[in-house]
Short mmCIF file of C-alpha atoms in Angstrom, two decimals:
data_model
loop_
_atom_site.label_atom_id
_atom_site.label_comp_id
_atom_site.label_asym_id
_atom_site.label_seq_id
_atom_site.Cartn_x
_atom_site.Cartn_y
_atom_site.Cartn_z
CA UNK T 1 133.80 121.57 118.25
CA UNK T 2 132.18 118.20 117.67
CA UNK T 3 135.06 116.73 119.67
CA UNK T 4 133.83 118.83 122.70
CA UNK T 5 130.16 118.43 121.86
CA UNK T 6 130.86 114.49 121.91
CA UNK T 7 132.82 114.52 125.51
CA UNK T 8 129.96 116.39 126.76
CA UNK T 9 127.32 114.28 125.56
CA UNK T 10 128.95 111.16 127.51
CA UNK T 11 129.54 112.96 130.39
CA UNK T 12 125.91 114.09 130.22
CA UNK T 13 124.75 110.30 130.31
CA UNK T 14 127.11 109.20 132.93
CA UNK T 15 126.08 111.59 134.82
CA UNK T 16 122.37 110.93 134.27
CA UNK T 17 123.06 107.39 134.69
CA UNK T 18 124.13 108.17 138.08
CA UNK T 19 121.09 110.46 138.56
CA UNK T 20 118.05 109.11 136.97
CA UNK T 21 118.45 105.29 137.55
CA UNK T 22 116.18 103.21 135.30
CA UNK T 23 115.61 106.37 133.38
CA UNK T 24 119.00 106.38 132.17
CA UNK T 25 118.28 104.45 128.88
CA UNK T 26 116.10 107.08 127.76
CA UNK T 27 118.45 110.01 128.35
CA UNK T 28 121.25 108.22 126.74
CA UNK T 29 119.27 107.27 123.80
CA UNK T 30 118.48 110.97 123.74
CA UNK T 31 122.32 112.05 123.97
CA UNK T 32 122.67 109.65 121.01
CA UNK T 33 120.41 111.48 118.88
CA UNK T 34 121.79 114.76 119.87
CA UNK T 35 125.13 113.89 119.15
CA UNK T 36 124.02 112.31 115.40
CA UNK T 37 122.36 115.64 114.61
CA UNK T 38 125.65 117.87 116.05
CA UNK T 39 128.12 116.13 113.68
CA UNK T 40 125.09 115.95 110.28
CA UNK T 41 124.60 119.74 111.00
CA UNK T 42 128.75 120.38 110.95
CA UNK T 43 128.95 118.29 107.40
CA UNK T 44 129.51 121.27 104.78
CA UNK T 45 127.61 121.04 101.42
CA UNK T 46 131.24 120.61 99.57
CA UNK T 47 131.83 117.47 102.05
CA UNK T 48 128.47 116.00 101.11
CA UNK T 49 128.93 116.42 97.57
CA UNK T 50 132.13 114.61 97.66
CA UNK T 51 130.62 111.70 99.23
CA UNK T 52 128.29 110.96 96.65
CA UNK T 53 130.25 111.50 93.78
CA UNK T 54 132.41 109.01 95.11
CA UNK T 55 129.35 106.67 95.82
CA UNK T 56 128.26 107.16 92.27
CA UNK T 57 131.86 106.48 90.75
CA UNK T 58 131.86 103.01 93.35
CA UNK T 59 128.44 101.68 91.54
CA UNK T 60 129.84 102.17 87.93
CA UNK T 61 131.96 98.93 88.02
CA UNK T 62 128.94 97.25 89.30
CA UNK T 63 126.78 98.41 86.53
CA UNK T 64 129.23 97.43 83.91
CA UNK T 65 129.07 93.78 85.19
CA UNK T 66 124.92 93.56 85.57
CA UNK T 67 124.88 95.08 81.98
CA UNK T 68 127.61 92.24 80.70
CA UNK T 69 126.05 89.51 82.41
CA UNK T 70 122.50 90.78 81.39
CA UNK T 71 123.61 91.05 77.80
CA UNK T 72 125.23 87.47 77.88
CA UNK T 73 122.44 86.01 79.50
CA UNK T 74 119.75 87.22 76.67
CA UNK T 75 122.07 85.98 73.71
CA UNK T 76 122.25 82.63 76.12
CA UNK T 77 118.56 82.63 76.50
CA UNK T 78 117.77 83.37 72.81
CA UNK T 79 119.77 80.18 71.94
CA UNK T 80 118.92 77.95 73.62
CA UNK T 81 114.89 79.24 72.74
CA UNK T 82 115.94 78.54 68.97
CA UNK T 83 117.58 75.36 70.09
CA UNK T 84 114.38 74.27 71.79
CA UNK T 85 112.32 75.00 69.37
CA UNK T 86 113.97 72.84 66.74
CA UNK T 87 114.35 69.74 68.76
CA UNK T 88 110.58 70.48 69.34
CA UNK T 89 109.94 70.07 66.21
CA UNK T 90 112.35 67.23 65.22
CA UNK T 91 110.37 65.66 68.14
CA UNK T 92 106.77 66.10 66.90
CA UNK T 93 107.76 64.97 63.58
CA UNK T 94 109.56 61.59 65.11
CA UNK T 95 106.28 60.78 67.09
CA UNK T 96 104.10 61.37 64.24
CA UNK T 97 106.76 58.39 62.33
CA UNK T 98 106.69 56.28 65.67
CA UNK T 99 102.64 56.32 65.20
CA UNK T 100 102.52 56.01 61.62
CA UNK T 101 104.89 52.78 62.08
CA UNK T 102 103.01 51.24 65.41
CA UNK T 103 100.03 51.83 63.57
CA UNK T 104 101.32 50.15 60.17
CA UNK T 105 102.62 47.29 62.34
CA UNK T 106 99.04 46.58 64.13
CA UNK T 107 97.68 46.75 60.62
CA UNK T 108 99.84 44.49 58.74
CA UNK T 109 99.61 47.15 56.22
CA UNK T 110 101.45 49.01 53.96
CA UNK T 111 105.70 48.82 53.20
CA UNK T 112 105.98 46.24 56.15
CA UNK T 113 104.06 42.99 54.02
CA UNK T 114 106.16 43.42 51.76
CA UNK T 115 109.57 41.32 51.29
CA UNK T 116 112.19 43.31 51.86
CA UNK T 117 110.05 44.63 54.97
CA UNK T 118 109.49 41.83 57.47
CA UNK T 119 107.74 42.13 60.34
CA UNK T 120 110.68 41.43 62.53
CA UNK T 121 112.61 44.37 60.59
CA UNK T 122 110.00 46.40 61.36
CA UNK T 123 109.79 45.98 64.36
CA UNK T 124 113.44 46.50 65.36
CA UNK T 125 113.11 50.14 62.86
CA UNK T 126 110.21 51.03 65.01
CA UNK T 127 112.45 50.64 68.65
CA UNK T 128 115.22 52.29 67.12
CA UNK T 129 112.82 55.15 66.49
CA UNK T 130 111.19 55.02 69.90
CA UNK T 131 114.62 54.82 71.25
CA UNK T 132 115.77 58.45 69.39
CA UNK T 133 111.85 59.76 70.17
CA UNK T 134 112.59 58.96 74.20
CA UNK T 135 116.23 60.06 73.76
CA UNK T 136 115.11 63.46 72.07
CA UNK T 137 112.42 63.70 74.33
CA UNK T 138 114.33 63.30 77.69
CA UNK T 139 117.11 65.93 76.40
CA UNK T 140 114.54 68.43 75.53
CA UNK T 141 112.80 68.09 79.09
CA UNK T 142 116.73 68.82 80.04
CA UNK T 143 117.02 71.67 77.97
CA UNK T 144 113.80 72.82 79.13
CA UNK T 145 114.78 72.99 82.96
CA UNK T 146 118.04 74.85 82.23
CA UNK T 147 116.30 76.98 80.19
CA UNK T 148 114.59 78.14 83.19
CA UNK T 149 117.11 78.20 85.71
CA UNK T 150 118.72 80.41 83.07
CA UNK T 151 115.52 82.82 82.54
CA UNK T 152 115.18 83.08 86.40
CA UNK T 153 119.15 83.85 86.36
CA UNK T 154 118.60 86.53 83.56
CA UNK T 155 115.66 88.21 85.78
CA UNK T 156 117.45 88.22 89.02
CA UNK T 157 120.54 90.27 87.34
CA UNK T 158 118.47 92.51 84.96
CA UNK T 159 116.81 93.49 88.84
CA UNK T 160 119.62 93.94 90.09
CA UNK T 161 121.11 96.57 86.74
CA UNK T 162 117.55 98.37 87.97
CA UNK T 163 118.47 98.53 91.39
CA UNK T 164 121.79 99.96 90.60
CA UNK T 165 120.35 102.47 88.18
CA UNK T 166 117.72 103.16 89.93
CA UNK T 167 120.23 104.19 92.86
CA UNK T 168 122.63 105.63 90.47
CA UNK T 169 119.45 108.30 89.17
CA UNK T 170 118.49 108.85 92.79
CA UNK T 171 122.07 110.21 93.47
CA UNK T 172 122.53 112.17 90.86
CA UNK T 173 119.56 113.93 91.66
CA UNK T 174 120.79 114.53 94.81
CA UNK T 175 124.11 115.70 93.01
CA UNK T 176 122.20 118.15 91.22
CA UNK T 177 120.54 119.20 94.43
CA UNK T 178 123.34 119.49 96.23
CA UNK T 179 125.40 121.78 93.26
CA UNK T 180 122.28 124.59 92.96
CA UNK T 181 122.66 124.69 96.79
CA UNK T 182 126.23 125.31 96.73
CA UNK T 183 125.79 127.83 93.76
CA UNK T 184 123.44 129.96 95.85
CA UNK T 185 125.98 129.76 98.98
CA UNK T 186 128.97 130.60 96.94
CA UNK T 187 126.91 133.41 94.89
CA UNK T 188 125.46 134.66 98.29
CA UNK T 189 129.00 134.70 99.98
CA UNK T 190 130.44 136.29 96.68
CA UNK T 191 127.28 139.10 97.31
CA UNK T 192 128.44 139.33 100.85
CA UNK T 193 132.23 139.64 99.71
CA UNK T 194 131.40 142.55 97.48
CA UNK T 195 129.27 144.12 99.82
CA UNK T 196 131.88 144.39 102.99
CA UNK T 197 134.47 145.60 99.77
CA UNK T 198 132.17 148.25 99.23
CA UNK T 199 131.38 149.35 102.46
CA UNK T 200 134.65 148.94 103.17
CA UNK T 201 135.92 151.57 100.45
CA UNK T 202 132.83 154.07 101.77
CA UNK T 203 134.24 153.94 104.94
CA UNK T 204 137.77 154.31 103.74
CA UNK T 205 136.47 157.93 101.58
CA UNK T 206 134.70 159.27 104.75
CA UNK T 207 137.32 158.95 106.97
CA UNK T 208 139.58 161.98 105.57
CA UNK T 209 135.83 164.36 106.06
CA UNK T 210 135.07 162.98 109.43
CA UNK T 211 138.49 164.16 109.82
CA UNK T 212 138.00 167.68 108.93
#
C-alpha cells in the first residue's frame, strides 16, 4: 500500500513538474510531506515499540562507559586535589625558610655569625633552598594546569552520562506510553473478539426458529 502510495506521489510531481512550471518546488515539497505522513501513519504501535527498546538497549553500553570514565575521573581529580594541597603547603613552609634565611643573611644575625655557619655557607644553603622553592613552585603551577584540563575533562563526560540519561528517561517514558496504548488496542480488539463470538452464537440459536 505504501509502495503504491509512493509511485503515485512521484508520478504526481512529475506530472506537476510538467504542469505548474516554477511552481513545481512547492508541489513536490508537498508530495514529500504527504508521503512522510502515509508511511508514519502505516507504522503499528508493536513496530514502534520495538524501535525504541532497541534504541534504549543501544545507549546502555554508552552509559556504562560515561559512568566508568566519570567515576575514574573523580578518584583522578580527588588525587591530585590532595596532592596539590600538600605540595602547597610544603611550598608555603619553604618560602617562609627562604625569608627567614634572606632575612638572617641581610642581618648578619643569628646561626650564620657563628663558626660553623659562614656567610659563604649560608649563602650556598639559601640557593639550594630557592632552587627546591622555584622547583616546587614550577611543578605545582604544572599540577595546577592539569588539574584543570582534568576538571574540564570530568565535566564534559559527567554532561554527557546526563545527556544519555536524560535520553534514556525520555524513552522509557515513551515506552510506557506506547505499552498502555497497546493494552487498550489489544483489550479493545479482545472486546471486539468476544463480541462478534457472541453475536455470532445468537445468530447461530436463531437460525433453527427463523427456520420454523
Amino acid at each position: 500500500m505504501i509502495r503504491k502510495f509512493i509511485l503515485g506521489t512521484v508520478a504526481t510531481g512529475l506530472v506537476a513538474g510538467m504542469i505548474f512550471g516554477r511552481d513545481a518546488g512547492s508541489y513536490a515539497r508537498t508530495a514529500c510531506e504527504n508521503v512522510r505522513n502515509a508511511v508514519k501513519s502505516e507504522i503499528t504501535p508493536e513496530f514502534e515499540l520495538s524501535r525504541i527498546r532497541t534504541e534504549v538497549d543501544q545507549l546502555i553500553p554508552d552509559i556504562r562507559k560515561h559512568k566508568r570514565e566519570v567515576a575514574e575521573l573523580t578518584v583522578t581529580v580527588r588525587d591530585m586535589e590532595r596532592d596539590i594541597s600538600r605540595k602547597q603547603a610544603s611550598l608555603d613552609s619553604q618560602r617562609v625558610t627562604v625569608l627567614a634565611m634572606r632575612a638572617g643573611l641581610k642581618a648578619e644575625e643569628g646561626i650564620y655569625r657563628t663558626a660553623s655557619h659562614s656567610r659563604a655557607t649560608a649563602e650556598a644553603s639559601l640557593a639550594r633552598k630557592f632552587s627546591s622553592y622555584k622547583n616546587l613552585e614550577e611543578s605545582l603551577s604544572r599540577d595546577k594546569q592539569l588539574l584543570t584540563a582534568q576538571r574540564q575533562t570530568l565535566l564534559a563526560n559527567q554532561q554527557k552520562l546526563e545527556t544519555v540519561m536524560s535520553r534514556k528517561e525520555e524513552l522509557g517514558l515513551v515506552v510506557s506510553q506506547l505499552e498502555a496504548r497497546l493494552k487498550t488496542i489489544q483489550a479493545s480488539e479482545a472486546v471486539s473478539s468476544i463480541e462478534v463470538r457472541s453475536e455470532e452464537h445468537t445468530s447461530e440459536l436463531q437460525s433453527p426458529r427463523a427456520s420454523r
